[in-house]
PDB file of C-alpha atoms in Angstrom:
ATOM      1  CA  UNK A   1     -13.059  -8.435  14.628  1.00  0.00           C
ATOM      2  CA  UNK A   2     -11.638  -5.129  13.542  1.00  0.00           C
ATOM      3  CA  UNK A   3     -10.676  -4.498  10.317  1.00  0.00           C
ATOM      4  CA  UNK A   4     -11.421  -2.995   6.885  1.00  0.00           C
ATOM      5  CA  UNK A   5     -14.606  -3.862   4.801  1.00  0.00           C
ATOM      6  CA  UNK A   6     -14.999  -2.900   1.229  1.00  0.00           C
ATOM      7  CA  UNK A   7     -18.232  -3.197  -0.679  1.00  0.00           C
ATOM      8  CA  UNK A   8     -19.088  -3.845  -3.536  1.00  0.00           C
ATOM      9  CA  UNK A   9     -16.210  -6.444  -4.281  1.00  0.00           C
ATOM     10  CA  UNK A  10     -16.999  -6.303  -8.430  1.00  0.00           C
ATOM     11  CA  UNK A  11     -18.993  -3.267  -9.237  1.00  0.00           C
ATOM     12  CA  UNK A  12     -19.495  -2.935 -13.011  1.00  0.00           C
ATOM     13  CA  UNK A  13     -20.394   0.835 -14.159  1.00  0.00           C
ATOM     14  CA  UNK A  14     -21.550   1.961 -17.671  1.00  0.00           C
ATOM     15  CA  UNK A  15     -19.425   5.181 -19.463  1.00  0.00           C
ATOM     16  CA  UNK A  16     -21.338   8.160 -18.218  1.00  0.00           C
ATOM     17  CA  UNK A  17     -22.117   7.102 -15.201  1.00  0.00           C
ATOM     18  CA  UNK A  18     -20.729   8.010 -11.404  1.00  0.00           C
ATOM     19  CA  UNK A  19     -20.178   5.131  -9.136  1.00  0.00           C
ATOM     20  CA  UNK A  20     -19.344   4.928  -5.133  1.00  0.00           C
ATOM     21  CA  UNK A  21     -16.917   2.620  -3.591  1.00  0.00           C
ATOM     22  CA  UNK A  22     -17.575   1.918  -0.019  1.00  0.00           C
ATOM     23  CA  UNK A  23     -14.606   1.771   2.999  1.00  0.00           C
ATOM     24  CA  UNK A  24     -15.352   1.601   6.362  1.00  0.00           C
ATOM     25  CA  UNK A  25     -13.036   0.735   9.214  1.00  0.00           C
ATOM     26  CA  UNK A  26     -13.481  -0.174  12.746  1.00  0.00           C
ATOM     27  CA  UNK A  27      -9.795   0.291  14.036  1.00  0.00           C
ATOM     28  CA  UNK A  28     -10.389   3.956  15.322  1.00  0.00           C
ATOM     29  CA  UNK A  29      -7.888   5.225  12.897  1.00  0.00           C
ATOM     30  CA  UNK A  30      -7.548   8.640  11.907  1.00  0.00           C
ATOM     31  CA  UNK A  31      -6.499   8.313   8.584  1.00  0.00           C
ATOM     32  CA  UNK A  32      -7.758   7.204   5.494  1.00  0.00           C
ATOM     33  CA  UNK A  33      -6.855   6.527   1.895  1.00  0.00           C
ATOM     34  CA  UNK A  34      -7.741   5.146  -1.400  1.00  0.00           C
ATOM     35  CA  UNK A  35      -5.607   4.028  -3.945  1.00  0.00           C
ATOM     36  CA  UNK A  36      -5.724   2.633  -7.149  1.00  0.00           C
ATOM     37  CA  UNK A  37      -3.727  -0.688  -8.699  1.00  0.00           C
ATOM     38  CA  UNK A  38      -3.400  -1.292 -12.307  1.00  0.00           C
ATOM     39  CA  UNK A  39      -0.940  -4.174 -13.660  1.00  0.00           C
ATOM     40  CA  UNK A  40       2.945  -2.954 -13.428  1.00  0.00           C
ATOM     41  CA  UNK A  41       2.056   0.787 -12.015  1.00  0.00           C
ATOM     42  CA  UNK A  42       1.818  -0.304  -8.010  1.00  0.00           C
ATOM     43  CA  UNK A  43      -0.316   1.700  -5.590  1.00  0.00           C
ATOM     44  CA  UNK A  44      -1.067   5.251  -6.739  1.00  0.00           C
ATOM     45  CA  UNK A  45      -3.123   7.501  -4.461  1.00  0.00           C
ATOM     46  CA  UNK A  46      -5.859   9.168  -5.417  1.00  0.00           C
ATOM     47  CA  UNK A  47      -6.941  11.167  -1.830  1.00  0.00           C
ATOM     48  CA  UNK A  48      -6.244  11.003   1.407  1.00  0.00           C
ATOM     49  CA  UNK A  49      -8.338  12.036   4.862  1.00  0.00           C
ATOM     50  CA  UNK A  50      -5.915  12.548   7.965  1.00  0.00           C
ATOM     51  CA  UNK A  51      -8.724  13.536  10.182  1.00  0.00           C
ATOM     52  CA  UNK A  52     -12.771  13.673   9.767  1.00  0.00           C
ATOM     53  CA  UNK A  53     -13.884  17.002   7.411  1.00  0.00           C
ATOM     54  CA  UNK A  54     -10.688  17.271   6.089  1.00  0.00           C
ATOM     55  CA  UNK A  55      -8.626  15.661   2.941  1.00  0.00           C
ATOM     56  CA  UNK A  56      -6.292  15.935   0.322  1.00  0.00           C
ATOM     57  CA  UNK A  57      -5.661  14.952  -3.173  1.00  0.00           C
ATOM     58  CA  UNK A  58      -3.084  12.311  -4.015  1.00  0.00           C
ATOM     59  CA  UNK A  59      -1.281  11.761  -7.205  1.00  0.00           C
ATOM     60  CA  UNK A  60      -4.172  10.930  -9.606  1.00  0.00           C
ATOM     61  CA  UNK A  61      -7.364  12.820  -7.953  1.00  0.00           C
ATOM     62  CA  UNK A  62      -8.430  13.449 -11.298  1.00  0.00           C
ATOM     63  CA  UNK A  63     -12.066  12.140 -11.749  1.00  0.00           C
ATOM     64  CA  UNK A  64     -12.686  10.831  -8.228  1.00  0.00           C
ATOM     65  CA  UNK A  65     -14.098  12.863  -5.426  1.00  0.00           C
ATOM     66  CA  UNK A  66     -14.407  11.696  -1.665  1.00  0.00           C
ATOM     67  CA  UNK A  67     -15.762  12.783   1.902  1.00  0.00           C
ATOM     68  CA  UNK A  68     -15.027  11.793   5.250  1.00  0.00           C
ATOM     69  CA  UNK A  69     -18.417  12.682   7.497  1.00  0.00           C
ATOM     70  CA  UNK A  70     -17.547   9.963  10.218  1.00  0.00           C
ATOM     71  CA  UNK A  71     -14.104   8.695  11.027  1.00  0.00           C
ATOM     72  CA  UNK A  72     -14.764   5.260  10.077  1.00  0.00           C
ATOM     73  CA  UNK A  73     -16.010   6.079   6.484  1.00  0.00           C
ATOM     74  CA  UNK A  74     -14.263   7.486   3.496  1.00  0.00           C
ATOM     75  CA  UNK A  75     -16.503   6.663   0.220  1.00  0.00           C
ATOM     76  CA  UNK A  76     -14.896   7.206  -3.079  1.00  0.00           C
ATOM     77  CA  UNK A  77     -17.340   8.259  -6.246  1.00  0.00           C
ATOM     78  CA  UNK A  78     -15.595   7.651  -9.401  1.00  0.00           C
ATOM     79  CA  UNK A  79     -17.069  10.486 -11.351  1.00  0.00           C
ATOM     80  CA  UNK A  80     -17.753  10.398 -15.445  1.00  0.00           C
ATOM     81  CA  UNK A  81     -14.443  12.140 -15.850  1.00  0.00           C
ATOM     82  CA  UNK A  82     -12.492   9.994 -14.826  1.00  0.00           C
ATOM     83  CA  UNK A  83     -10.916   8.795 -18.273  1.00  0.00           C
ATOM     84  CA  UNK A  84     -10.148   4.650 -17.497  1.00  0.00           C
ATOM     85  CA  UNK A  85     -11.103   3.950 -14.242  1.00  0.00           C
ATOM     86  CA  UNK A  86     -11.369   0.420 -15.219  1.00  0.00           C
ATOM     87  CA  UNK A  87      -9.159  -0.674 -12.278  1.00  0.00           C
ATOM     88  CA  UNK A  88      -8.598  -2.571  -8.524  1.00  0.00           C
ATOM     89  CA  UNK A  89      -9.036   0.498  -5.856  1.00  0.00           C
ATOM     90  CA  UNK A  90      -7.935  -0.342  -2.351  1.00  0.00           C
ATOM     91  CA  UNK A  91      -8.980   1.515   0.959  1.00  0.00           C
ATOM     92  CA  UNK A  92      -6.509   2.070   3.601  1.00  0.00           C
ATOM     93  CA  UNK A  93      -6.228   3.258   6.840  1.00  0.00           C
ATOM     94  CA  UNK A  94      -3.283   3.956   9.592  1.00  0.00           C
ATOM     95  CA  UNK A  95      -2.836   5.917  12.918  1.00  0.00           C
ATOM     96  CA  UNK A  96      -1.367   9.191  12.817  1.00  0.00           C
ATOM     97  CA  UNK A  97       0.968   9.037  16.219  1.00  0.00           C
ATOM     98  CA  UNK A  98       4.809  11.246  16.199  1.00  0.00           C
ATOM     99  CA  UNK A  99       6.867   8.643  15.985  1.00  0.00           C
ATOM    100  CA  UNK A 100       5.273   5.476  15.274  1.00  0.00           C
ATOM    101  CA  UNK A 101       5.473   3.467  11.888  1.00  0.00           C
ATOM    102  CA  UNK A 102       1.741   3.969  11.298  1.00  0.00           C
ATOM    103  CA  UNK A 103       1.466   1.351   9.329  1.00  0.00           C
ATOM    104  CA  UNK A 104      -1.204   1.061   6.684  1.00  0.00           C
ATOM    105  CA  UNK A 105      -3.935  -1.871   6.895  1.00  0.00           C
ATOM    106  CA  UNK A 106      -6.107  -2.716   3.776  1.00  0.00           C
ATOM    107  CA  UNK A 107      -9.262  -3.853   2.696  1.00  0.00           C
ATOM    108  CA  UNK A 108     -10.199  -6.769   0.772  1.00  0.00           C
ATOM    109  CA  UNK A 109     -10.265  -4.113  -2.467  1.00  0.00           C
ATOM    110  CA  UNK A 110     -12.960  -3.544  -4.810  1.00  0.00           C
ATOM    111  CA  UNK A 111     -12.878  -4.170  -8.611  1.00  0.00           C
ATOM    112  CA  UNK A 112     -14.669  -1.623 -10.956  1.00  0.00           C
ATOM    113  CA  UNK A 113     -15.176  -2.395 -14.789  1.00  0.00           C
ATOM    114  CA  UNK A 114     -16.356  -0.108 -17.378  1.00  0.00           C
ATOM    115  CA  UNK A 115     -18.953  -1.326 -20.005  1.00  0.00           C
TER     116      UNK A 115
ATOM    117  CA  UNK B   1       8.213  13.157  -4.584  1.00  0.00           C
ATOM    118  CA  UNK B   2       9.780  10.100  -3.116  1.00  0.00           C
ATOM    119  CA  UNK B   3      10.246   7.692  -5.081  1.00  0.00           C
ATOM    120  CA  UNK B   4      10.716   3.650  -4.028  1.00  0.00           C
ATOM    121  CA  UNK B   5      12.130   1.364  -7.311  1.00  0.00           C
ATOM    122  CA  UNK B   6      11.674  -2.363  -7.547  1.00  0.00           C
ATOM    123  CA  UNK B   7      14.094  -3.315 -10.043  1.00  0.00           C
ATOM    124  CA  UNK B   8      12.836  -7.134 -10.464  1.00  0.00           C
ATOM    125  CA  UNK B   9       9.151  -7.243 -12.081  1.00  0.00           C
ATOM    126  CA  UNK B  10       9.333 -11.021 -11.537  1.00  0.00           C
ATOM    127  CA  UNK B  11      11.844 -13.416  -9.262  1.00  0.00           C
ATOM    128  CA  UNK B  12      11.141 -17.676  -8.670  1.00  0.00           C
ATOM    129  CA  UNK B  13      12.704 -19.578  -5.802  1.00  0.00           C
ATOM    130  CA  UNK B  14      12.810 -23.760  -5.525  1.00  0.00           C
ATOM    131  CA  UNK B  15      10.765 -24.319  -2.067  1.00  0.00           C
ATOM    132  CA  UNK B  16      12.615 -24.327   0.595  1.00  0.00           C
ATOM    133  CA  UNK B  17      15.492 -22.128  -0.893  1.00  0.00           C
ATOM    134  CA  UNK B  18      15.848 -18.410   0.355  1.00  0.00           C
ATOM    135  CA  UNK B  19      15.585 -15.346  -1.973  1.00  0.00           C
ATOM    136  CA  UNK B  20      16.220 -12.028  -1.920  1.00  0.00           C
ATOM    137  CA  UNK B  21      13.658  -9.211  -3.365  1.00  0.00           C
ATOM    138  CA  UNK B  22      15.431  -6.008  -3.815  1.00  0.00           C
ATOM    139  CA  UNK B  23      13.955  -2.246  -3.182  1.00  0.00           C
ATOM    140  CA  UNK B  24      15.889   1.222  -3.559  1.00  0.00           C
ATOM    141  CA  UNK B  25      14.145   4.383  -2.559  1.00  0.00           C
ATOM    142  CA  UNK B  26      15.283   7.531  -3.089  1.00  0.00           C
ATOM    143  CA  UNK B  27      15.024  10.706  -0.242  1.00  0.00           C
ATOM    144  CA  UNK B  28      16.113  13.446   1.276  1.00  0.00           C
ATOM    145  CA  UNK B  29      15.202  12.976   4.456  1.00  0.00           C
ATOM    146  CA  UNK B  30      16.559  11.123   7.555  1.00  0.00           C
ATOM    147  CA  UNK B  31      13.486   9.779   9.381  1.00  0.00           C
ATOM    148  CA  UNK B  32      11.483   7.570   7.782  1.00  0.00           C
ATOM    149  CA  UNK B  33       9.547   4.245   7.871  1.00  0.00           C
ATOM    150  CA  UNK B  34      10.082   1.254   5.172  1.00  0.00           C
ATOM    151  CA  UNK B  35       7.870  -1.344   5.114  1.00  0.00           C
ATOM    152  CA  UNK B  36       7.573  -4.636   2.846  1.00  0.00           C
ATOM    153  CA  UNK B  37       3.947  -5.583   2.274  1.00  0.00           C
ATOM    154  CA  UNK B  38       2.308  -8.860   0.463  1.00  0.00           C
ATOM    155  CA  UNK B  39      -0.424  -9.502  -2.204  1.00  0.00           C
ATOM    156  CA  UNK B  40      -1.073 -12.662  -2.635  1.00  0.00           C
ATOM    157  CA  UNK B  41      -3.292 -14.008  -5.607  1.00  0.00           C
ATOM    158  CA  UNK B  42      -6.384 -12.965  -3.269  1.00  0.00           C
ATOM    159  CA  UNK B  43      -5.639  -9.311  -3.757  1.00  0.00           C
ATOM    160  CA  UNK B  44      -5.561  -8.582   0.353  1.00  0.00           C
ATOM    161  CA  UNK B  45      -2.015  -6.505   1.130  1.00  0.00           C
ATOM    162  CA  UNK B  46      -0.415  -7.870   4.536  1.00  0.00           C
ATOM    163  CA  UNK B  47       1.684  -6.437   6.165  1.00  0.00           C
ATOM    164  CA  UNK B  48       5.298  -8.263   5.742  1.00  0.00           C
ATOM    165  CA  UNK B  49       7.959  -6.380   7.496  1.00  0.00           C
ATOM    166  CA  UNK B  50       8.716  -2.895   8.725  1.00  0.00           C
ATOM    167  CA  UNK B  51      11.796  -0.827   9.652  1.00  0.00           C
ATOM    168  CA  UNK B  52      12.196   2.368  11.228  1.00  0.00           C
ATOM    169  CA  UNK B  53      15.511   4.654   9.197  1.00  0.00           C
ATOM    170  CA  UNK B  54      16.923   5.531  12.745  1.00  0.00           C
ATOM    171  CA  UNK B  55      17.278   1.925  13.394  1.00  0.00           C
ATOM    172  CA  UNK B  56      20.627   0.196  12.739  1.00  0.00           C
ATOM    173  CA  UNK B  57      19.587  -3.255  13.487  1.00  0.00           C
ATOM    174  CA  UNK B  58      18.056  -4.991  10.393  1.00  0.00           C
ATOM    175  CA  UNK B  59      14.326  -6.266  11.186  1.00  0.00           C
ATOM    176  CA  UNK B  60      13.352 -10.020  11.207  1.00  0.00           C
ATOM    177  CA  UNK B  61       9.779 -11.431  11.229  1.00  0.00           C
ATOM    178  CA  UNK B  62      10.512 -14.846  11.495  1.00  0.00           C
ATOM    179  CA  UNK B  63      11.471 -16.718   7.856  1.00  0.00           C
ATOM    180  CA  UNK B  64      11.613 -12.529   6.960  1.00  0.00           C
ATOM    181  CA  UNK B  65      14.097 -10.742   7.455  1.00  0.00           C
ATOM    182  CA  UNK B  66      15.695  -6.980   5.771  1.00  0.00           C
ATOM    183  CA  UNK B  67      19.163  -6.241   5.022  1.00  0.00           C
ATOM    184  CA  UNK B  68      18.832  -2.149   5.313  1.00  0.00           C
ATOM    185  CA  UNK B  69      21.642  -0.116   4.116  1.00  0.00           C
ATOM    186  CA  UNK B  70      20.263   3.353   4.952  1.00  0.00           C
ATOM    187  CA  UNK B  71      23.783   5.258   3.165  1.00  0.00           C
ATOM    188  CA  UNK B  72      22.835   3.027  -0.153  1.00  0.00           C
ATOM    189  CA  UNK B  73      19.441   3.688   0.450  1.00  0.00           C
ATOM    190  CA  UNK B  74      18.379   0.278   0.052  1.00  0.00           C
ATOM    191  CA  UNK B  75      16.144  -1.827   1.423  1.00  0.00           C
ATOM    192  CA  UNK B  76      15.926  -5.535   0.251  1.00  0.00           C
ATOM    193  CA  UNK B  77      13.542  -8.250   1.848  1.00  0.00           C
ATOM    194  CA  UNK B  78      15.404 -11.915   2.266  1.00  0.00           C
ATOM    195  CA  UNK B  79      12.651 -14.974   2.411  1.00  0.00           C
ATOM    196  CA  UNK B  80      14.446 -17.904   4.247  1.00  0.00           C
ATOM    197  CA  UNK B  81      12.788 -21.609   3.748  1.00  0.00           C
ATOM    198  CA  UNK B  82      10.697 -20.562   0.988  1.00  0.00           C
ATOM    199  CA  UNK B  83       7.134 -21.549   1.495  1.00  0.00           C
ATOM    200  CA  UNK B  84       4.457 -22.156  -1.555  1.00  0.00           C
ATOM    201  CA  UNK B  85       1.785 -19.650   0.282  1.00  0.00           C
ATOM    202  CA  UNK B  86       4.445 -16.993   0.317  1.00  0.00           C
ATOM    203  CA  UNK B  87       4.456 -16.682  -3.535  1.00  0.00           C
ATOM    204  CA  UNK B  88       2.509 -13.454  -4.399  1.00  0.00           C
ATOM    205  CA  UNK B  89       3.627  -9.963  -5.020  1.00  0.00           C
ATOM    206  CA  UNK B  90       5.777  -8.152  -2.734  1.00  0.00           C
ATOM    207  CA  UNK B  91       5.521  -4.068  -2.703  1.00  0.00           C
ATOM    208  CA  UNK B  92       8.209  -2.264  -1.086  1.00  0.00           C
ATOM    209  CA  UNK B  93       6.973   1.013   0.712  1.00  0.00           C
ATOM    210  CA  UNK B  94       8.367   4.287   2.241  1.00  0.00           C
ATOM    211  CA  UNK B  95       6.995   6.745   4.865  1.00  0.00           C
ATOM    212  CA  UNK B  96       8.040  10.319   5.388  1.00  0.00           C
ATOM    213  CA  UNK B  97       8.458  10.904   9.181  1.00  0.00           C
ATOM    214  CA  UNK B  98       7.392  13.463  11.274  1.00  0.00           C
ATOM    215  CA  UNK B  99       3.917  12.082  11.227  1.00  0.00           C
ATOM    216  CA  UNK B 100       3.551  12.948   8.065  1.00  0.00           C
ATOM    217  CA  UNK B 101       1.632   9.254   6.845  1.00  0.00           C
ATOM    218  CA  UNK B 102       1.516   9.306   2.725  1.00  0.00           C
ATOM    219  CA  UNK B 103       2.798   6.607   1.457  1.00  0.00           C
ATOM    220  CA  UNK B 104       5.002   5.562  -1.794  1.00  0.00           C
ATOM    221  CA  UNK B 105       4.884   2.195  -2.923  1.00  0.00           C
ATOM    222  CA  UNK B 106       6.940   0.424  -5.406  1.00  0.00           C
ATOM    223  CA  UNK B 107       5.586  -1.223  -8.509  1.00  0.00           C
ATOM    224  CA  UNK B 108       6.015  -4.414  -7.374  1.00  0.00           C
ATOM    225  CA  UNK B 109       7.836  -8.122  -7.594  1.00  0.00           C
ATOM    226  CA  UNK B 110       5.918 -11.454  -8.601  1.00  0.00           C
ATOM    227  CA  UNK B 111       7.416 -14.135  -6.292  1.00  0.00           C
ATOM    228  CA  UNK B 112       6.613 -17.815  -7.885  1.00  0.00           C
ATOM    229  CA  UNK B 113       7.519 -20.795  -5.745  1.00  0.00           C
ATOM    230  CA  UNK B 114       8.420 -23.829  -7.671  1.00  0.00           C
ATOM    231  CA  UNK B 115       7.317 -26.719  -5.779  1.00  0.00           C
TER     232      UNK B 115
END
């Protein structure tokens, strides 16, 4: 089945300490994204990856770094900075054709809580 | 940056009724994607609905259906027959065109269905 896996599902970190949240997809998309959901704010992005080697920072990069090696992975290390990253994060990924809705699918999400 | 409103944090419908989930964006542009997605209480976003801006016709998915008024820019998601498994939180979203694929999401509306 193709689809979007996410792993850990809880991951539990300790102040200080970086931690990396797994995506991987098997839809042969192109693009890539993580975002994070806290109560009332909605989806915010943190980076994007259009294409393998290459991404961008979202709206709230601060704190998180990622790569994208292989087009079906895009890990996400939530670094020490990162403030409160007590949070749901959610991985996403689309096509990138002209002209078509590229719609984005998502993973099951992975919850990270800060000791 | 774009940004997509949901002006009702929380909405209930009797089973069976229909409701009506309201979403204003606000742009510049003149092609763009819209999209309704849905998180139920498992946390996995689905896919709901989706509209392209150049279309006039309103899209229907079923009990789903839009009413898109692209001069108003708004773009409100109707739920005929109201189901229990459809209450969860909706998320209105918008796409810039020109394969450009970052997404803005709203902040959400809590849909309870009152058996």
């Amino acid at each position: 089945d193709g689809g979007i896996t996410q792993s850990p599902k809880y991951l539990f970190r300790k102040e200080g300490q970086n931690v990396t949240l797994s995506c991987e997809q098997n839809l042969n998309h192109d693009a890539m994204y993580w975002y994070r959901q806290d109560p009332g704010q909605g989806l915010r992005l943190i980076y994007y990856s259009q294409i393998v080697n290459d991404f961008q920072k979202g709206d709230i990069a601060e704190g998180y770094s990622v790569s994208r090696e292989k087009k079906e992975s895009f890990p996400l290390t939530v670094t020490s900075a990162q403030k409160n990253p007590t949070a749901f994060y959610l991985c996403a990924s689309s096509t990138t054709g002209l002209g078509s809705y590229n719609e984005q699918f998502f993973g099951p999400g992975t919850r990270l809580t800060v000791l | 940056a774009q940004t997509v409103t949901q002006s009702q944090p929380e909405m209930s419908v009797q089973e069976a009724e229909t409701v009506t989930l309201s979403c204003t964006y606000d742009t510049s542009e003149s092609d763009y994607y819209l999209f309704w997605y849905k998180q139920p209480p498992s946390r996995q976003m689905i896919l709901v609905i989706r509209q392209e801006a150049y279309k006039q016709q309103n899209a229907t998915e079923n009990r789903f259906s839009v009413n898109f008024q692209k001069a108003a820019k708004s773009f409100s998601l109707k739920i005929s027959d109201s189901q229990l498994g459809d209450a969860a939180m909706y998320f209105c979203a918008y796409r810039r065109g020109f394969s450009r694929n970052q997404f803005y999401f709203g902040t959400g509306t809590s849909l309870t269905v009152i058996p």
